[in-house]
Amino acid sequence: MGTRNAANFEEAGAEIAGGGALADIGVHALDFALYLFDFPKMTDVSGVTRTAFGDRDDYADPDGWCFHRDQTENTFDAKDSATALVRCENGATISPDVSWVTNRETNTGVTVRGTDAGASLALGGDTLSVNETEAGSRDHYADTEYEANDEVSGHRAEDELSLRVVTDGTAPGTNTVEDGLLVQRVLDATYRSAKQGSSVTL
């Protein structure tokens, strides 16, 4: 069984890895999505979590991430992938789909599908693609690409904001404690939904 995006399963038991892929990388995808939607009011969450690869004896790792992995004691019980559907009061939906390992090409993208336009961005990439259509004498696509400013580091901007908040004592306008708690509530609801097999009201 070949796989892509292999993770290091050497110490991936739930006791060590905690919530698995959802808590590891899904929290960042969810936080980013909620930020883009200005932290909307949400109604309910449906989620599924899986242990799809890490506990299999026939797991194949062409990239060599897991060459020390030993399944003789069947220690892998963390959830290596998760999918969720978050419904919002305004009709929008957010659907994080995250995995430590999967049989597809590497994909770290975020896609927004709006009624007036759509957009896509590969996390860590330099290009934001905006997709639109326009009517006229001939209907046509009107796609635009925006390149990142290489002189501005996202991590540096975050560090500078954090230092200003600590120095000035002024609460940030975004990424507040309340925002962080909201992200954690959605994560918790996703796990509960997966466990009980039905949606969870927020």
C-alpha atoms as an extended CHARMM CRD file, in Angstrom:
* protein
*
       202  EXT
         1         1  MET       CA              0.0000000000        0.0000000000        0.0000000000  PROA      1               0.0000000000
         2         2  GLY       CA              1.7040000000        3.1990000000       -1.1330000000  PROA      2               0.0000000000
         3         3  THR       CA              0.9240000000        6.5090000000        0.5210000000  PROA      3               0.0000000000
         4         4  ARG       CA              1.6270000000       10.2070000000        0.0820000000  PROA      4               0.0000000000
         5         5  ASN       CA              2.2840000000       12.9200000000        2.6710000000  PROA      5               0.0000000000
         6         6  ALA       CA              3.6600000000       10.3620000000        5.1060000000  PROA      6               0.0000000000
         7         7  ALA       CA              3.8470000000       11.3750000000        8.7460000000  PROA      7               0.0000000000
         8         8  ASN       CA              6.2190000000       10.1650000000       11.4240000000  PROA      8               0.0000000000
         9         9  PHE       CA              4.2310000000        7.4260000000       13.1290000000  PROA      9               0.0000000000
        10        10  GLU       CA              7.1060000000        6.3350000000       15.3640000000  PROA      10              0.0000000000
        11        11  GLU       CA              5.5300000000        7.8930000000       18.4570000000  PROA      11              0.0000000000
        12        12  ALA       CA              1.9930000000        8.5790000000       17.2930000000  PROA      12              0.0000000000
        13        13  GLY       CA             -0.0070000000        6.9270000000       20.0450000000  PROA      13              0.0000000000
        14        14  ALA       CA             -2.9120000000        9.0420000000       21.2790000000  PROA      14              0.0000000000
        15        15  GLU       CA             -1.2770000000        9.3090000000       24.7100000000  PROA      15              0.0000000000
        16        16  ILE       CA              1.6130000000       11.2140000000       23.0960000000  PROA      16              0.0000000000
        17        17  ALA       CA              0.0800000000       12.6600000000       19.9260000000  PROA      17              0.0000000000
        18        18  GLY       CA             -3.1400000000       13.7760000000       21.6230000000  PROA      18              0.0000000000
        19        19  GLY       CA             -5.9050000000       14.5960000000       19.1720000000  PROA      19              0.0000000000
        20        20  GLY       CA             -4.0080000000       13.4670000000       16.1010000000  PROA      20              0.0000000000
        21        21  ALA       CA             -4.0550000000       15.3060000000       12.7710000000  PROA      21              0.0000000000
        22        22  LEU       CA             -7.0470000000       17.4940000000       13.6490000000  PROA      22              0.0000000000
        23        23  ALA       CA             -5.4250000000       18.9380000000       16.7720000000  PROA      23              0.0000000000
        24        24  ASP       CA             -2.0140000000       19.0750000000       15.0970000000  PROA      24              0.0000000000
        25        25  ILE       CA             -2.7020000000       20.7830000000       11.7530000000  PROA      25              0.0000000000
        26        26  GLY       CA             -6.4980000000       21.0520000000       11.5890000000  PROA      26              0.0000000000
        27        27  VAL       CA             -6.5710000000       23.6850000000       14.3170000000  PROA      27              0.0000000000
        28        28  HSD       CA             -4.5290000000       26.0420000000       12.1150000000  PROA      28              0.0000000000
        29        29  ALA       CA             -6.6990000000       25.4260000000        9.0460000000  PROA      29              0.0000000000
        30        30  LEU       CA             -9.8390000000       26.0460000000       11.0890000000  PROA      30              0.0000000000
        31        31  ASP       CA             -8.4230000000       29.1750000000       12.7270000000  PROA      31              0.0000000000
        32        32  PHE       CA             -7.4780000000       30.5830000000        9.3120000000  PROA      32              0.0000000000
        33        33  ALA       CA            -10.9160000000       29.8080000000        7.8570000000  PROA      33              0.0000000000
        34        34  LEU       CA            -12.7380000000       31.4370000000       10.7750000000  PROA      34              0.0000000000
        35        35  TYR       CA            -10.4570000000       34.4660000000       10.4780000000  PROA      35              0.0000000000
        36        36  LEU       CA            -11.3340000000       34.8240000000        6.7750000000  PROA      36              0.0000000000
        37        37  PHE       CA            -15.0470000000       34.7360000000        7.6750000000  PROA      37              0.0000000000
        38        38  ASP       CA            -14.5280000000       37.2190000000       10.5440000000  PROA      38              0.0000000000
        39        39  PHE       CA            -15.3880000000       34.5300000000       13.1220000000  PROA      39              0.0000000000
        40        40  PRO       CA            -19.0420000000       34.0690000000       12.1440000000  PROA      40              0.0000000000
        41        41  LYS       CA            -21.7760000000       32.6930000000       14.3730000000  PROA      41              0.0000000000
        42        42  MET       CA            -21.9270000000       28.9280000000       13.8940000000  PROA      42              0.0000000000
        43        43  THR       CA            -24.8490000000       26.5860000000       14.4640000000  PROA      43              0.0000000000
        44        44  ASP       CA            -23.5090000000       23.0250000000       14.3830000000  PROA      44              0.0000000000
        45        45  VAL       CA            -20.6110000000       20.7690000000       13.4460000000  PROA      45              0.0000000000
        46        46  SER       CA            -20.4750000000       17.3140000000       11.8590000000  PROA      46              0.0000000000
        47        47  GLY       CA            -17.1680000000       15.4850000000       11.9740000000  PROA      47              0.0000000000
        48        48  VAL       CA            -15.4610000000       12.1940000000       11.1850000000  PROA      48              0.0000000000
        49        49  THR       CA            -12.0440000000       11.1450000000       12.4910000000  PROA      49              0.0000000000
        50        50  ARG       CA            -10.1350000000        8.0870000000       11.3060000000  PROA      50              0.0000000000
        51        51  THR       CA             -7.1410000000        5.9070000000       11.9890000000  PROA      51              0.0000000000
        52        52  ALA       CA             -6.6310000000        4.8900000000        8.3710000000  PROA      52              0.0000000000
        53        53  PHE       CA             -2.9200000000        4.1920000000        7.9140000000  PROA      53              0.0000000000
        54        54  GLY       CA             -0.8270000000        4.2240000000       11.0650000000  PROA      54              0.0000000000
        55        55  ASP       CA             -2.0990000000        0.9160000000       12.4660000000  PROA      55              0.0000000000
        56        56  ARG       CA             -1.6840000000       -1.0860000000        9.2420000000  PROA      56              0.0000000000
        57        57  ASP       CA              1.0220000000       -3.7110000000        8.8900000000  PROA      57              0.0000000000
        58        58  ASP       CA              1.2190000000       -3.1170000000        5.1170000000  PROA      58              0.0000000000
        59        59  TYR       CA              1.8710000000        0.6100000000        5.4590000000  PROA      59              0.0000000000
        60        60  ALA       CA              4.4710000000        1.6680000000        2.8600000000  PROA      60              0.0000000000
        61        61  ASP       CA              6.5210000000        4.8310000000        3.2340000000  PROA      61              0.0000000000
        62        62  PRO       CA              8.5620000000        5.7110000000        0.1160000000  PROA      62              0.0000000000
        63        63  ASP       CA              9.8450000000        8.9390000000        1.7010000000  PROA      63              0.0000000000
        64        64  GLY       CA             11.2940000000        7.1890000000        4.7500000000  PROA      64              0.0000000000
        65        65  TRP       CA              9.5180000000        9.1680000000        7.4700000000  PROA      65              0.0000000000
        66        66  CYS       CA              8.6560000000        6.0660000000        9.4630000000  PROA      66              0.0000000000
        67        67  PHE       CA             11.6460000000        3.7870000000        9.1160000000  PROA      67              0.0000000000
        68        68  HSD       CA             11.7790000000        3.2500000000       12.9100000000  PROA      68              0.0000000000
        69        69  ARG       CA              8.1010000000        2.3940000000       13.1450000000  PROA      69              0.0000000000
        70        70  ASP       CA              7.3710000000       -0.8530000000       14.9780000000  PROA      70              0.0000000000
        71        71  GLN       CA              3.8000000000       -2.1250000000       15.0530000000  PROA      71              0.0000000000
        72        72  THR       CA              4.5300000000       -5.3430000000       16.9490000000  PROA      72              0.0000000000
        73        73  GLU       CA              2.7640000000       -3.8850000000       19.9890000000  PROA      73              0.0000000000
        74        74  ASN       CA              0.0680000000       -2.1330000000       17.9070000000  PROA      74              0.0000000000
        75        75  THR       CA              0.7260000000        1.1570000000       19.6980000000  PROA      75              0.0000000000
        76        76  PHE       CA             -0.7900000000        3.4660000000       17.0650000000  PROA      76              0.0000000000
        77        77  ASP       CA             -4.2350000000        4.6970000000       18.1290000000  PROA      77              0.0000000000
        78        78  ALA       CA             -4.1740000000        8.4050000000       17.2170000000  PROA      78              0.0000000000
        79        79  LYS       CA             -6.5380000000        9.7410000000       14.5440000000  PROA      79              0.0000000000
        80        80  ASP       CA             -4.4260000000       10.3220000000       11.4370000000  PROA      80              0.0000000000
        81        81  SER       CA             -7.1510000000       12.1470000000        9.4550000000  PROA      81              0.0000000000
        82        82  ALA       CA            -10.3070000000       14.1620000000       10.0430000000  PROA      82              0.0000000000
        83        83  THR       CA            -13.0770000000       15.7980000000        8.0330000000  PROA      83              0.0000000000
        84        84  ALA       CA            -15.6090000000       18.3000000000        9.3490000000  PROA      84              0.0000000000
        85        85  LEU       CA            -18.5280000000       20.3960000000        8.1510000000  PROA      85              0.0000000000
        86        86  VAL       CA            -19.2130000000       23.5790000000       10.1020000000  PROA      86              0.0000000000
        87        87  ARG       CA            -22.5230000000       25.3370000000        9.4170000000  PROA      87              0.0000000000
        88        88  CYS       CA            -22.8570000000       29.0830000000        9.9990000000  PROA      88              0.0000000000
        89        89  GLU       CA            -25.9510000000       31.1820000000       10.6830000000  PROA      89              0.0000000000
        90        90  ASN       CA            -25.3800000000       33.2220000000        7.5140000000  PROA      90              0.0000000000
        91        91  GLY       CA            -25.5240000000       30.1040000000        5.3240000000  PROA      91              0.0000000000
        92        92  ALA       CA            -21.7680000000       29.7560000000        4.8600000000  PROA      92              0.0000000000
        93        93  THR       CA            -20.0390000000       26.4410000000        5.4790000000  PROA      93              0.0000000000
        94        94  ILE       CA            -16.4710000000       25.6330000000        6.4860000000  PROA      94              0.0000000000
        95        95  SER       CA            -15.0650000000       22.2060000000        5.6700000000  PROA      95              0.0000000000
        96        96  PRO       CA            -11.5630000000       21.4020000000        6.9540000000  PROA      96              0.0000000000
        97        97  ASP       CA            -10.1500000000       18.1330000000        5.6080000000  PROA      97              0.0000000000
        98        98  VAL       CA             -6.7950000000       17.2870000000        7.1840000000  PROA      98              0.0000000000
        99        99  SER       CA             -4.5560000000       14.2460000000        7.2730000000  PROA      99              0.0000000000
       100       100  TRP       CA             -1.0740000000       13.2190000000        8.3100000000  PROA      100             0.0000000000
       101       101  VAL       CA             -0.9670000000       10.7830000000        5.4030000000  PROA      101             0.0000000000
       102       102  THR       CA             -3.1040000000       10.1900000000        2.3200000000  PROA      102             0.0000000000
       103       103  ASN       CA             -2.9880000000        8.7150000000       -1.1780000000  PROA      103             0.0000000000
       104       104  ARG       CA             -2.8820000000       11.9560000000       -3.1480000000  PROA      104             0.0000000000
       105       105  GLU       CA             -0.4530000000       14.6750000000       -4.1220000000  PROA      105             0.0000000000
       106       106  THR       CA              0.5790000000       17.0810000000       -1.3830000000  PROA      106             0.0000000000
       107       107  ASN       CA             -2.1130000000       19.7060000000       -0.8440000000  PROA      107             0.0000000000
       108       108  THR       CA             -1.8850000000       22.4950000000        1.7260000000  PROA      108             0.0000000000
       109       109  GLY       CA             -4.3450000000       24.7800000000        0.0050000000  PROA      109             0.0000000000
       110       110  VAL       CA             -7.2180000000       26.9060000000        1.2360000000  PROA      110             0.0000000000
       111       111  THR       CA            -10.1240000000       27.5270000000       -1.1410000000  PROA      111             0.0000000000
       112       112  VAL       CA            -12.8980000000       30.0920000000       -0.7220000000  PROA      112             0.0000000000
       113       113  ARG       CA            -15.9960000000       29.8240000000       -2.9210000000  PROA      113             0.0000000000
       114       114  GLY       CA            -18.1060000000       32.9790000000       -2.7650000000  PROA      114             0.0000000000
       115       115  THR       CA            -21.1050000000       34.1560000000       -4.7610000000  PROA      115             0.0000000000
       116       116  ASP       CA            -19.1940000000       37.0220000000       -6.3990000000  PROA      116             0.0000000000
       117       117  ALA       CA            -15.7320000000       35.4610000000       -6.6010000000  PROA      117             0.0000000000
       118       118  GLY       CA            -13.5750000000       32.6360000000       -5.3580000000  PROA      118             0.0000000000
       119       119  ALA       CA             -9.9910000000       32.4720000000       -4.1820000000  PROA      119             0.0000000000
       120       120  SER       CA             -7.3030000000       29.9050000000       -3.5070000000  PROA      120             0.0000000000
       121       121  LEU       CA             -4.0260000000       30.0430000000       -1.6260000000  PROA      121             0.0000000000
       122       122  ALA       CA             -1.3960000000       27.4010000000       -0.9450000000  PROA      122             0.0000000000
       123       123  LEU       CA             -0.2030000000       27.8660000000        2.6260000000  PROA      123             0.0000000000
       124       124  GLY       CA              3.4410000000       28.8270000000        2.5160000000  PROA      124             0.0000000000
       125       125  GLY       CA              3.0520000000       29.9130000000       -1.0990000000  PROA      125             0.0000000000
       126       126  ASP       CA              3.4930000000       33.3470000000       -2.6410000000  PROA      126             0.0000000000
       127       127  THR       CA              0.4380000000       33.6010000000       -4.8970000000  PROA      127             0.0000000000
       128       128  LEU       CA             -3.2200000000       34.3090000000       -4.1440000000  PROA      128             0.0000000000
       129       129  SER       CA             -5.5050000000       33.4250000000       -7.0600000000  PROA      129             0.0000000000
       130       130  VAL       CA             -8.8620000000       35.2050000000       -7.3290000000  PROA      130             0.0000000000
       131       131  ASN       CA            -11.4050000000       33.6800000000       -9.7200000000  PROA      131             0.0000000000
       132       132  GLU       CA            -14.3040000000       35.6630000000      -11.1790000000  PROA      132             0.0000000000
       133       133  THR       CA            -16.5540000000       35.8040000000      -14.2280000000  PROA      133             0.0000000000
       134       134  GLU       CA            -17.7420000000       38.9700000000      -15.9360000000  PROA      134             0.0000000000
       135       135  ALA       CA            -20.6420000000       39.6670000000      -18.2590000000  PROA      135             0.0000000000
       136       136  GLY       CA            -20.3260000000       41.8820000000      -21.3020000000  PROA      136             0.0000000000
       137       137  SER       CA            -20.4510000000       41.6400000000      -25.0530000000  PROA      137             0.0000000000
       138       138  ARG       CA            -18.9970000000       38.2140000000      -24.3680000000  PROA      138             0.0000000000
       139       139  ASP       CA            -19.0550000000       36.4650000000      -21.0050000000  PROA      139             0.0000000000
       140       140  HSD       CA            -15.5330000000       35.7080000000      -19.8650000000  PROA      140             0.0000000000
       141       141  TYR       CA            -13.3430000000       34.6240000000      -16.9880000000  PROA      141             0.0000000000
       142       142  ALA       CA            -11.5780000000       37.3660000000      -15.0430000000  PROA      142             0.0000000000
       143       143  ASP       CA             -8.9210000000       35.6250000000      -12.9790000000  PROA      143             0.0000000000
       144       144  THR       CA             -6.2850000000       37.6110000000      -11.1070000000  PROA      144             0.0000000000
       145       145  GLU       CA             -3.1250000000       36.5450000000       -9.2970000000  PROA      145             0.0000000000
       146       146  TYR       CA             -1.5900000000       38.5420000000       -6.4600000000  PROA      146             0.0000000000
       147       147  GLU       CA              2.0440000000       37.9950000000       -5.5310000000  PROA      147             0.0000000000
       148       148  ALA       CA              3.1990000000       38.2580000000       -1.9280000000  PROA      148             0.0000000000
       149       149  ASN       CA              5.5920000000       40.9850000000       -0.8430000000  PROA      149             0.0000000000
       150       150  ASP       CA              8.8510000000       39.1340000000       -0.2270000000  PROA      150             0.0000000000
       151       151  GLU       CA             10.0570000000       41.9510000000        2.0310000000  PROA      151             0.0000000000
       152       152  VAL       CA              7.3040000000       41.2620000000        4.5660000000  PROA      152             0.0000000000
       153       153  SER       CA              7.5660000000       38.0950000000        6.6600000000  PROA      153             0.0000000000
       154       154  GLY       CA              4.3250000000       36.8050000000        8.1210000000  PROA      154             0.0000000000
       155       155  HSD       CA              6.1230000000       35.4330000000       11.1670000000  PROA      155             0.0000000000
       156       156  ARG       CA              7.9210000000       38.7320000000       11.7120000000  PROA      156             0.0000000000
       157       157  ALA       CA              4.6460000000       40.6650000000       11.4700000000  PROA      157             0.0000000000
       158       158  GLU       CA              3.1050000000       38.3380000000       14.0760000000  PROA      158             0.0000000000
       159       159  ASP       CA              6.0980000000       38.7850000000       16.3870000000  PROA      159             0.0000000000
       160       160  GLU       CA              5.9800000000       42.5710000000       16.0370000000  PROA      160             0.0000000000
       161       161  LEU       CA              2.2450000000       42.6250000000       16.8150000000  PROA      161             0.0000000000
       162       162  SER       CA              2.7690000000       40.4370000000       19.8840000000  PROA      162             0.0000000000
       163       163  LEU       CA              5.5490000000       42.7120000000       21.1500000000  PROA      163             0.0000000000
       164       164  ARG       CA              3.3990000000       45.8250000000       20.6360000000  PROA      164             0.0000000000
       165       165  VAL       CA              0.5200000000       44.2660000000       22.5550000000  PROA      165             0.0000000000
       166       166  VAL       CA              2.7940000000       43.3360000000       25.4610000000  PROA      166             0.0000000000
       167       167  THR       CA              4.5970000000       46.6920000000       25.4390000000  PROA      167             0.0000000000
       168       168  ASP       CA              1.5330000000       48.9260000000       25.0450000000  PROA      168             0.0000000000
       169       169  GLY       CA             -0.8800000000       46.7700000000       27.0170000000  PROA      169             0.0000000000
       170       170  THR       CA             -3.4740000000       47.1730000000       24.2700000000  PROA      170             0.0000000000
       171       171  ALA       CA             -5.6410000000       44.1870000000       23.4010000000  PROA      171             0.0000000000
       172       172  PRO       CA             -5.3040000000       43.0850000000       19.7520000000  PROA      172             0.0000000000
       173       173  GLY       CA             -8.2080000000       43.6800000000       17.4110000000  PROA      173             0.0000000000
       174       174  THR       CA             -7.9080000000       40.1710000000       15.9750000000  PROA      174             0.0000000000
       175       175  ASN       CA             -6.8360000000       36.7780000000       17.2920000000  PROA      175             0.0000000000
       176       176  THR       CA             -8.2990000000       37.4800000000       20.7010000000  PROA      176             0.0000000000
       177       177  VAL       CA             -8.6860000000       35.0190000000       23.5600000000  PROA      177             0.0000000000
       178       178  GLU       CA            -12.3600000000       34.7260000000       22.6300000000  PROA      178             0.0000000000
       179       179  ASP       CA            -11.4060000000       33.8240000000       19.0520000000  PROA      179             0.0000000000
       180       180  GLY       CA             -9.0430000000       31.1330000000       20.3200000000  PROA      180             0.0000000000
       181       181  LEU       CA            -11.7210000000       29.6660000000       22.5820000000  PROA      181             0.0000000000
       182       182  LEU       CA            -14.1420000000       29.5680000000       19.6550000000  PROA      182             0.0000000000
       183       183  VAL       CA            -11.6500000000       27.5450000000       17.6090000000  PROA      183             0.0000000000
       184       184  GLN       CA            -11.2630000000       25.1010000000       20.5040000000  PROA      184             0.0000000000
       185       185  ARG       CA            -15.0470000000       24.7750000000       20.8280000000  PROA      185             0.0000000000
       186       186  VAL       CA            -15.3020000000       23.7710000000       17.1730000000  PROA      186             0.0000000000
       187       187  LEU       CA            -12.4790000000       21.2350000000       17.5670000000  PROA      187             0.0000000000
       188       188  ASP       CA            -14.1560000000       19.7420000000       20.6260000000  PROA      188             0.0000000000
       189       189  ALA       CA            -17.5010000000       19.5820000000       18.8030000000  PROA      189             0.0000000000
       190       190  THR       CA            -15.8270000000       17.8140000000       15.8640000000  PROA      190             0.0000000000
       191       191  TYR       CA            -14.4150000000       15.1110000000       18.1460000000  PROA      191             0.0000000000
       192       192  ARG       CA            -17.7570000000       14.6930000000       19.9320000000  PROA      192             0.0000000000
       193       193  SER       CA            -19.6050000000       14.4840000000       16.6120000000  PROA      193             0.0000000000
       194       194  ALA       CA            -17.2090000000       11.8170000000       15.3570000000  PROA      194             0.0000000000
       195       195  LYS       CA            -17.6470000000        9.8110000000       18.5570000000  PROA      195             0.0000000000
       196       196  GLN       CA            -21.4550000000        9.9230000000       18.6570000000  PROA      196             0.0000000000
       197       197  GLY       CA            -22.0230000000        9.7260000000       14.8870000000  PROA      197             0.0000000000
       198       198  SER       CA            -24.2200000000       12.8150000000       14.6160000000  PROA      198             0.0000000000
       199       199  SER       CA            -23.9130000000       16.5970000000       14.4350000000  PROA      199             0.0000000000
       200       200  VAL       CA            -23.2170000000       18.6700000000       17.5380000000  PROA      200             0.0000000000
       201       201  THR       CA            -24.9100000000       21.9990000000       18.2240000000  PROA      201             0.0000000000
       202       202  LEU       CA            -22.6520000000       24.9320000000       19.0510000000  PROA      202             0.0000000000
